[in-house]
């Protein structure tokens, strides 16, 4: 568990079947810091972009990242604004993000916030890499080093399913090559505060969302209410604040995710969303039925 240093101040944690992984460390102030799947996706995308650029394949090989609506907005902004990479938002669930990564990019990176994910290399990537390698065979250059790194990278990645052990090795190798520790990795960007909750309803199927679950299509008044709540924030905060709701796939609850510049604002957005759901989806009736049985 101690992993990356001798003092045991950093390491990683895996779930029971080892298909998810997150990293953590304590900073100099003694604060616990968690590096989740969003952080892993950013690190992998950064490394791949640098190696594709050095190999001469940038612009020839399409590289992109697939996220869900639950990805922290700061990670999405870093990928789009700093790394200049395309980001596709897919419906929640590994099968959806895996399919999007497979169909949109030659090299597709996806990691859910819980640490489940991988990198997919499509046939076009191997074709382009082989051509580049043949064109520069025998060279001792940064270009050839990048080509060699890209050639061996797929052997490290489990492209079929999330694999915490191969992801651990991937992160360790990238950090080693860049000469970074976990704190330097963490400081690439800083997560926006977020808050999640759920609300019981009589019938979750009342709520219909768009394909990536970021907007409510029906009832329309619910989405209008969510938009109005965000607009009530100061203009500068509206740029990063967001709140979405989606029906659970397994139980009669509606899940709420809110994000803003401060934790208090994120909580307030979520509570406002809760009130809107109660108004439009019969959550109040559930509470009254429960009280009548007490």
Coordinates of C-alpha atoms in Angstrom, one line a residue, residues 40-41 43-45 47-48 63-64 98 101-102 106-111 116-122 125-126 153-154 156-163 166-167 170-171 174:
X40 CA -5.6 9.3 -14.1
X41 CA -7.3 10.2 -17.4
X43 CA -2.1 12.1 -16.7
X44 CA -2.5 9.5 -19.4
X45 CA -3.8 12.0 -21.9
X47 CA 1.7 11.7 -21.6
X48 CA 0.1 10.4 -24.9
X63 CA -6.3 11.3 -29.4
X64 CA -9.3 12.1 -27.2
X98 CA -15.9 2.2 -23.7
X101 CA -13.7 5.7 -26.8
X102 CA -13.7 2.9 -29.4
X106 CA -7.6 6.2 -32.7
X107 CA -6.4 6.4 -29.1
X108 CA -9.2 6.8 -26.7
X109 CA -8.7 7.4 -22.9
X110 CA -11.5 6.9 -20.4
X111 CA -11.5 6.6 -16.7
X116 CA -12.4 2.3 -13.5
X117 CA -11.0 2.8 -17.0
X118 CA -8.4 2.1 -19.6
X119 CA -6.9 3.3 -22.9
X120 CA -8.1 1.9 -26.3
X121 CA -5.8 1.7 -29.3
X122 CA -7.7 1.2 -32.6
X125 CA -3.1 3.7 -34.5
X126 CA -0.9 0.5 -35.1
X153 CA 2.5 1.0 -24.3
X154 CA -0.4 -1.1 -25.5
X156 CA 1.0 -2.6 -20.6
X157 CA -2.6 -1.7 -21.0
X158 CA -5.5 -4.1 -20.5
X159 CA -7.8 -2.8 -23.3
X160 CA -10.6 -5.3 -22.6
X161 CA -11.6 -4.2 -19.1
X162 CA -10.5 -2.0 -16.2
X163 CA -7.4 -3.5 -14.6
X166 CA -1.9 -2.5 -15.2
X167 CA -3.2 1.1 -14.4
X170 CA 1.0 2.9 -16.2
X171 CA 0.8 5.7 -13.7
X174 CA 4.6 8.0 -16.5

